[in-house]
Amino acid sequence: MKNTSTEERELHTAQNIINAGTGQSADVEQMCEWFEKHPKARNLLTDAKLLAGEIAAIDPERKKRNLVRLRTRVRGYKRARMVRWTTISVATSAAMVLLCFGIFEYAGVVQPEPELLIASVPVVKDSVPTLIFASGEKMDMTEYAVNKKVIDVVHVAARATDETSSVLNVYKVPRMFTSRLALPDSTIVYLNSDSELSFPSRFSDSVRAVSVRGEAYFEVRHGEVPFVVRANDAEIKVYGTKFNVRAYTEKRVAAVLVEGSIGVEYRGCNVMMRPNELCRVDNINGDISTERVDVSKYIAWTEGMFMFERDRLQDIVSELSRWYGIEIVVEGQTLQNSTITAFFERSVSIDEIMTTIEQTINVKITKEEGRYVIR
């Protein structure tokens, strides 16, 4: 357990980095001292003092993006301390600092230990996270989603009518929720709003296969048995890795690789992906393509953030509509194709976001009959 002064110093160091990124004064000596005390961080950096001196040269858009994420982590750390004293690992602390400098594209998310499923089965509505067993029985998982607990699905097997690997359970996450669960092999899956995952109570000896509709981020546990994710007509073969899959419609699938290696197979074509690549599958014209991207934009939702970088307004409002469960109409093709760079925490109200958009691109937004209209 850390004492108060140690935690205060680490928190103050993070605040110094934020100040440096915003052009305010920073205690460079203290920052360098912090790196000296964390050998693992030192291994990732060649010269902390030189790095500190180059903070001002960071690309403005990247600096803004990283500052938002770092502020979120610092606030979360403050809140956690109010409940109980926690220990920040060297790896997590180093990642928090390096994110601000843009050295890490993504540092990962600290995972709590999986917890056992509750025994009782309450009445389940469509508007709450729901675990549907192969028998048809349903369980309300709101407590786990709201409290950000990992659901350990190993215990689902005991509730299934058939414990063979062919029997599938379904976990549905509605709008305004995200949730995560640990599969039978301890693979962690994050589910975004309006998404569902189909998985067996036990994986077979030949393949670990799951299906996704919506969006999911995977941290696959390495194993000898192949891991496969099916999304529409595409099949993603995994070799121990971290990646995001987006398949909200039957028309398109997008996979973003954060770490490791995956292969995307579609209609006989197999594309091997490298970290920081995006693979798009278009079911309309049958195309499959890849490109280099900043992966942090695509996985910001796992950290409770909306991150839009030169995105079309129409795509942005579709994302907001899916999360908040409200219709948003953009009038005119020209306005729909206009681009915005913006960062929001998912906890803010839709009204606040609409006001920001209105001020950013100089449009008029009105609320009419329960929906927003942008013109």
Coordinates of C-alpha atoms in Angstrom, one line a residue:
M1 CA 0.0 0.0 0.0
K2 CA 1.3 3.4 -1.0
N3 CA 1.4 6.3 1.4
T4 CA -0.4 9.5 0.7
S5 CA 2.7 11.5 -0.2
T6 CA 3.8 8.9 -2.8
E7 CA 0.5 8.9 -4.5
E8 CA 0.3 12.7 -4.4
R9 CA 3.7 12.9 -6.1
E10 CA 2.7 10.5 -8.9
L11 CA -0.6 12.4 -9.4
H12 CA 1.3 15.7 -9.5
T13 CA 3.7 14.3 -12.1
A14 CA 0.8 13.4 -14.3
Q15 CA -0.7 16.9 -13.8
N16 CA 2.7 18.4 -14.8
I17 CA 2.6 16.5 -18.1
I18 CA -0.9 17.8 -18.8
N19 CA 0.4 21.4 -18.0
A20 CA 3.3 20.9 -20.3
G21 CA 1.1 19.7 -23.1
T22 CA -1.1 22.8 -22.8
G23 CA 1.9 25.1 -22.9
Q24 CA 2.0 25.8 -19.1
S25 CA 5.1 25.5 -17.0
A26 CA 6.2 22.0 -16.0
D27 CA 8.6 20.6 -13.5
V28 CA 10.9 18.9 -15.9
E29 CA 13.3 17.8 -13.2
Q30 CA 10.5 16.0 -11.4
M31 CA 9.4 14.3 -14.6
C32 CA 12.9 13.1 -15.2
E33 CA 13.2 11.9 -11.6
W34 CA 10.0 9.9 -12.1
F35 CA 11.4 8.1 -15.1
E36 CA 14.6 7.3 -13.2
K37 CA 12.5 5.6 -10.5
H38 CA 10.6 3.4 -13.0
P39 CA 13.1 1.2 -14.9
K40 CA 10.5 -0.2 -17.2
A41 CA 9.5 3.2 -18.4
R42 CA 13.2 4.0 -18.9
N43 CA 13.5 1.0 -21.2
L44 CA 10.9 2.5 -23.5
L45 CA 12.6 5.9 -23.6
T46 CA 16.0 6.9 -24.8
D47 CA 16.3 10.3 -23.1
A48 CA 13.5 11.5 -20.8
K49 CA 15.0 15.0 -20.6
L50 CA 15.1 15.4 -24.3
L51 CA 11.6 14.1 -24.6
A52 CA 10.4 16.6 -22.0
G53 CA 12.0 19.4 -24.0
E54 CA 10.2 18.3 -27.2
I55 CA 6.7 18.3 -25.7
A56 CA 5.8 21.6 -27.4
A57 CA 6.6 20.1 -30.8
I58 CA 3.8 17.4 -30.6
D59 CA 1.3 17.6 -33.4
P60 CA -1.6 19.7 -32.2
E61 CA -4.3 17.2 -33.0
R62 CA -2.4 14.3 -31.4
K63 CA -1.6 16.5 -28.3
K64 CA -5.2 17.4 -27.9
R65 CA -6.3 13.7 -28.2
N66 CA -3.7 12.5 -25.7
L67 CA -4.4 15.2 -23.2
V68 CA -8.1 14.3 -23.1
R69 CA -7.3 10.7 -22.5
L70 CA -4.7 11.5 -19.8
R71 CA -7.1 13.9 -18.0
T72 CA -9.7 11.1 -18.0
R73 CA -7.2 8.7 -16.4
V74 CA -6.1 11.2 -13.8
R75 CA -9.7 11.9 -12.8
G76 CA -10.4 8.2 -12.6
Y77 CA -7.4 7.8 -10.4
K78 CA -8.6 10.6 -8.1
R79 CA -12.1 9.0 -7.8
A80 CA -10.6 5.6 -7.0
R81 CA -8.5 7.1 -4.2
M82 CA -11.7 8.4 -2.5
V83 CA -12.9 4.9 -2.1
R84 CA -9.7 3.0 -1.3
W85 CA -6.0 3.4 -1.7
T86 CA -4.9 1.6 -4.9
T87 CA -1.5 0.7 -6.3
I88 CA -0.7 1.8 -9.8
S89 CA 1.6 -0.7 -11.4
V90 CA 4.8 0.5 -13.2
A91 CA 3.4 -0.5 -16.5
T92 CA 0.2 1.4 -16.0
S93 CA 2.0 4.5 -14.7
A94 CA 4.4 4.5 -17.6
A95 CA 1.6 4.1 -20.1
M96 CA -0.3 7.0 -18.6
V97 CA 2.7 9.3 -19.1
L98 CA 3.7 7.9 -22.5
L99 CA 0.1 8.4 -23.9
C100 CA 0.5 12.1 -23.5
F101 CA 3.6 12.2 -25.6
G102 CA 2.1 10.1 -28.3
I103 CA 4.6 7.3 -27.9
F104 CA 2.0 4.6 -27.2
E105 CA -0.9 4.5 -29.6
Y106 CA -2.8 2.5 -27.0
A107 CA -1.8 1.4 -23.5
G108 CA -4.6 -1.1 -22.8
V109 CA -7.2 -1.0 -20.1
V110 CA -6.6 -2.3 -16.5
Q111 CA -9.0 -5.2 -16.0
P112 CA -10.6 -6.2 -12.7
E113 CA -10.8 -9.8 -11.8
P114 CA -13.8 -11.7 -13.2
E115 CA -16.7 -12.2 -10.8
L116 CA -19.2 -15.1 -10.4
L117 CA -22.6 -14.8 -12.0
I118 CA -25.4 -14.0 -9.6
A119 CA -27.7 -16.9 -8.7
S120 CA -31.1 -15.3 -9.1
V121 CA -32.6 -14.6 -12.5
P122 CA -34.8 -11.4 -12.4
V123 CA -37.2 -10.3 -15.1
V124 CA -35.2 -9.0 -18.0
K125 CA -36.2 -6.2 -20.3
D126 CA -34.7 -5.4 -23.7
S127 CA -33.3 -2.2 -22.5
V128 CA -30.7 -3.7 -20.1
P129 CA -27.6 -5.9 -20.7
T130 CA -28.9 -9.4 -20.9
L131 CA -27.3 -12.8 -20.9
I132 CA -29.4 -15.3 -22.7
F133 CA -28.6 -19.0 -22.1
A134 CA -29.0 -21.7 -24.7
S135 CA -32.1 -22.9 -22.8
G136 CA -33.8 -19.5 -23.4
E137 CA -33.4 -18.4 -19.8
K138 CA -32.4 -14.8 -19.4
M139 CA -30.3 -13.0 -16.8
D140 CA -30.2 -9.2 -16.1
M141 CA -26.5 -8.2 -16.1
T142 CA -27.0 -4.4 -15.4
E143 CA -25.1 -4.6 -12.2
Y144 CA -22.0 -5.9 -13.9
A145 CA -22.2 -3.3 -16.8
V146 CA -22.8 -0.4 -14.5
N147 CA -20.1 -1.3 -12.0
K148 CA -17.7 -2.3 -14.7
K149 CA -17.2 -5.9 -13.5
V150 CA -16.0 -8.6 -15.8
I151 CA -18.5 -11.4 -16.2
D152 CA -17.0 -14.9 -15.9
V153 CA -19.0 -17.0 -18.3
V154 CA -17.3 -20.3 -17.3
H155 CA -20.2 -20.7 -14.9
V156 CA -22.7 -20.5 -17.7
A157 CA -22.1 -24.1 -18.6
A158 CA -23.9 -25.3 -15.5
R159 CA -27.1 -23.5 -16.5
A160 CA -27.2 -24.7 -20.1
T161 CA -29.5 -27.6 -21.0
D162 CA -26.7 -29.0 -23.2
E163 CA -23.0 -28.6 -22.2
T164 CA -21.6 -29.4 -25.6
S165 CA -19.6 -26.8 -27.4
S166 CA -22.3 -26.5 -30.1
V167 CA -24.7 -24.8 -27.7
L168 CA -24.5 -21.0 -27.9
N169 CA -25.3 -18.4 -25.3
V170 CA -25.9 -14.8 -26.3
Y171 CA -24.9 -11.7 -24.5
K172 CA -26.8 -8.5 -25.6
V173 CA -25.7 -5.0 -24.6
P174 CA -28.3 -2.3 -25.4
R175 CA -27.8 1.4 -26.1
M176 CA -26.1 3.6 -23.4
F177 CA -24.2 0.5 -22.0
T178 CA -20.9 -1.1 -22.5
S179 CA -19.9 -4.3 -20.9
R180 CA -17.2 -7.0 -20.8
L181 CA -16.9 -10.7 -20.1
A182 CA -14.3 -13.4 -19.8
L183 CA -14.9 -16.3 -22.1
P184 CA -14.2 -20.0 -21.1
D185 CA -10.6 -19.6 -22.2
S186 CA -10.2 -16.4 -20.2
T187 CA -10.2 -14.2 -23.3
I188 CA -11.6 -10.8 -22.4
V189 CA -14.3 -9.2 -24.7
Y190 CA -15.5 -5.6 -24.4
L191 CA -18.9 -5.1 -26.0
N192 CA -20.0 -1.6 -27.2
S193 CA -23.6 -0.4 -27.1
D194 CA -26.2 -2.0 -29.3
S195 CA -24.0 -5.1 -29.7
E196 CA -24.2 -8.8 -29.0
L197 CA -21.8 -11.8 -28.7
S198 CA -22.7 -15.4 -29.3
F199 CA -20.4 -17.9 -27.6
P200 CA -20.4 -21.6 -26.4
S201 CA -20.5 -22.7 -22.8
R202 CA -17.3 -24.7 -23.6
F203 CA -15.0 -24.3 -26.5
S204 CA -14.3 -27.4 -28.6
D205 CA -10.9 -29.0 -28.9
S206 CA -10.5 -27.9 -32.5
V207 CA -11.6 -24.2 -32.5
R208 CA -12.6 -21.4 -30.2
A209 CA -15.3 -19.7 -32.2
V210 CA -17.6 -16.7 -31.4
S211 CA -19.9 -14.4 -33.4
V212 CA -20.3 -10.7 -33.2
R213 CA -23.0 -8.2 -34.2
G214 CA -22.2 -4.6 -33.4
E215 CA -18.8 -3.8 -32.0
A216 CA -16.4 -5.7 -29.8
Y217 CA -12.8 -5.3 -28.6
F218 CA -10.9 -8.6 -27.9
E219 CA -7.9 -9.4 -25.8
V220 CA -7.4 -13.0 -26.8
R221 CA -5.7 -15.5 -24.5
H222 CA -3.0 -17.3 -26.3
G223 CA -3.6 -21.0 -26.8
E224 CA -2.9 -23.9 -29.2
V225 CA -6.6 -24.0 -30.3
P226 CA -7.3 -21.4 -33.0
F227 CA -9.5 -18.5 -32.0
V228 CA -12.1 -17.3 -34.7
V229 CA -14.4 -14.4 -34.7
R230 CA -17.3 -14.4 -37.2
A231 CA -18.9 -11.1 -38.3
N232 CA -21.4 -11.3 -41.2
D233 CA -19.6 -13.1 -44.0
A234 CA -16.1 -12.3 -42.7
E235 CA -14.1 -14.6 -40.5
I236 CA -11.2 -13.3 -38.4
K237 CA -8.6 -15.8 -37.4
V238 CA -6.6 -14.8 -34.3
Y239 CA -3.1 -15.7 -33.2
G240 CA -3.1 -14.2 -29.7
T241 CA -3.7 -10.5 -29.9
K242 CA -5.7 -7.4 -29.2
F243 CA -8.1 -6.1 -31.9
N244 CA -11.4 -4.3 -32.5
V245 CA -14.3 -5.6 -34.7
R246 CA -17.1 -3.4 -35.9
A247 CA -20.1 -5.0 -37.7
Y248 CA -23.2 -3.0 -36.9
T249 CA -24.7 -3.6 -40.4
E250 CA -24.7 -6.5 -42.8
K251 CA -23.1 -4.3 -45.4
R252 CA -19.7 -3.7 -43.8
V253 CA -17.1 -5.1 -41.4
A254 CA -14.1 -3.3 -40.0
A255 CA -11.3 -4.8 -38.0
V256 CA -8.5 -2.8 -36.3
L257 CA -5.4 -4.5 -35.0
V258 CA -3.8 -3.1 -31.9
E259 CA -1.3 -5.8 -31.1
G260 CA -0.3 -9.2 -32.4
S261 CA -1.6 -10.7 -35.7
I262 CA -4.9 -11.6 -37.3
G263 CA -6.1 -12.8 -40.7
V264 CA -9.3 -11.6 -42.2
E265 CA -10.9 -14.1 -44.6
Y266 CA -13.7 -13.0 -46.9
R267 CA -15.1 -14.9 -50.0
G268 CA -11.9 -16.8 -50.5
C269 CA -9.6 -13.8 -49.9
N270 CA -7.3 -13.8 -46.9
V271 CA -5.6 -10.6 -45.7
M272 CA -3.0 -10.8 -42.9
M273 CA -2.9 -7.7 -40.8
R274 CA -0.2 -5.9 -38.9
P275 CA -0.5 -3.7 -35.8
N276 CA -2.0 -0.2 -36.5
E277 CA -3.8 -1.4 -39.5
L278 CA -7.5 -1.2 -40.4
C279 CA -9.2 -3.8 -42.6
R280 CA -12.5 -3.0 -44.3
V281 CA -14.8 -5.6 -45.8
D282 CA -17.6 -4.3 -48.0
N283 CA -20.4 -6.8 -48.5
I284 CA -22.0 -4.6 -51.2
N285 CA -19.2 -4.7 -53.8
G286 CA -17.2 -7.6 -52.3
D287 CA -14.1 -5.5 -51.7
I288 CA -11.6 -6.0 -48.9
S289 CA -8.9 -3.4 -48.2
T290 CA -6.4 -2.3 -45.5
E291 CA -4.7 0.9 -44.4
R292 CA -2.5 2.3 -41.7
V293 CA -4.5 4.2 -38.9
D294 CA -4.1 5.6 -35.5
V295 CA -5.8 2.8 -33.5
S296 CA -6.6 5.0 -30.5
K297 CA -9.5 6.5 -32.3
Y298 CA -11.1 3.2 -32.9
I299 CA -10.8 1.8 -29.4
A300 CA -11.5 5.1 -27.5
W301 CA -15.0 3.7 -26.6
T302 CA -13.4 1.1 -24.3
E303 CA -12.2 4.0 -22.2
G304 CA -15.6 5.7 -22.1
M305 CA -14.7 8.3 -24.9
F306 CA -16.0 9.4 -28.2
M307 CA -13.1 10.3 -30.4
F308 CA -13.8 11.8 -33.8
E309 CA -10.9 12.8 -36.1
R310 CA -11.9 14.5 -39.3
D311 CA -15.0 12.2 -39.4
R312 CA -18.1 12.9 -41.5
L313 CA -20.8 14.6 -39.6
Q314 CA -23.3 11.9 -40.7
D315 CA -21.0 9.2 -39.3
I316 CA -20.7 11.1 -36.0
V317 CA -24.4 11.5 -35.5
S318 CA -25.0 7.9 -36.3
E319 CA -22.6 7.0 -33.5
L320 CA -24.2 9.4 -31.1
S321 CA -27.7 8.2 -32.0
R322 CA -26.7 4.6 -31.3
W323 CA -25.3 5.5 -27.9
Y324 CA -28.0 7.9 -26.7
G325 CA -30.9 6.2 -28.4
I326 CA -32.2 9.4 -30.0
E327 CA -32.7 10.2 -33.7
I328 CA -30.4 12.8 -35.2
V329 CA -31.1 14.1 -38.7
V330 CA -28.6 16.0 -40.8
E331 CA -30.2 17.9 -43.7
G332 CA -28.3 18.3 -46.9
Q333 CA -25.6 16.2 -48.5
T334 CA -23.0 18.9 -48.2
L335 CA -23.5 19.2 -44.4
Q336 CA -23.6 15.4 -44.0
N337 CA -20.1 15.2 -45.6
S338 CA -18.6 18.0 -43.6
T339 CA -15.9 16.8 -41.2
I340 CA -15.3 17.4 -37.5
T341 CA -12.5 16.6 -35.0
A342 CA -14.0 16.4 -31.5
F343 CA -13.5 14.4 -28.2
F344 CA -16.3 13.8 -25.7
E345 CA -16.7 11.6 -22.6
R346 CA -19.6 9.3 -23.0
S347 CA -20.9 10.5 -19.6
V348 CA -21.8 14.0 -20.9
S349 CA -25.3 14.7 -22.0
I350 CA -26.4 14.7 -25.6
D351 CA -27.6 18.3 -25.2
E352 CA -24.0 19.3 -24.3
I353 CA -22.6 17.5 -27.4
M354 CA -25.2 19.1 -29.7
T355 CA -24.3 22.5 -28.4
T356 CA -20.6 21.9 -29.0
I357 CA -21.2 20.7 -32.6
E358 CA -23.4 23.7 -33.2
Q359 CA -20.7 26.1 -32.1
T360 CA -17.9 24.2 -33.8
I361 CA -19.2 24.1 -37.4
N362 CA -21.7 27.0 -37.2
V363 CA -24.9 25.2 -37.8
K364 CA -28.4 25.4 -36.4
I365 CA -29.6 22.5 -34.3
T366 CA -33.2 22.2 -33.1
K367 CA -35.1 19.6 -31.2
E368 CA -38.3 18.6 -33.0
E369 CA -40.7 15.9 -32.0
G370 CA -38.1 14.1 -29.9
R371 CA -35.3 14.2 -32.4
Y372 CA -32.4 16.6 -33.2
V373 CA -32.3 18.3 -36.6
I374 CA -29.1 19.8 -37.9
R375 CA -29.4 22.3 -40.7

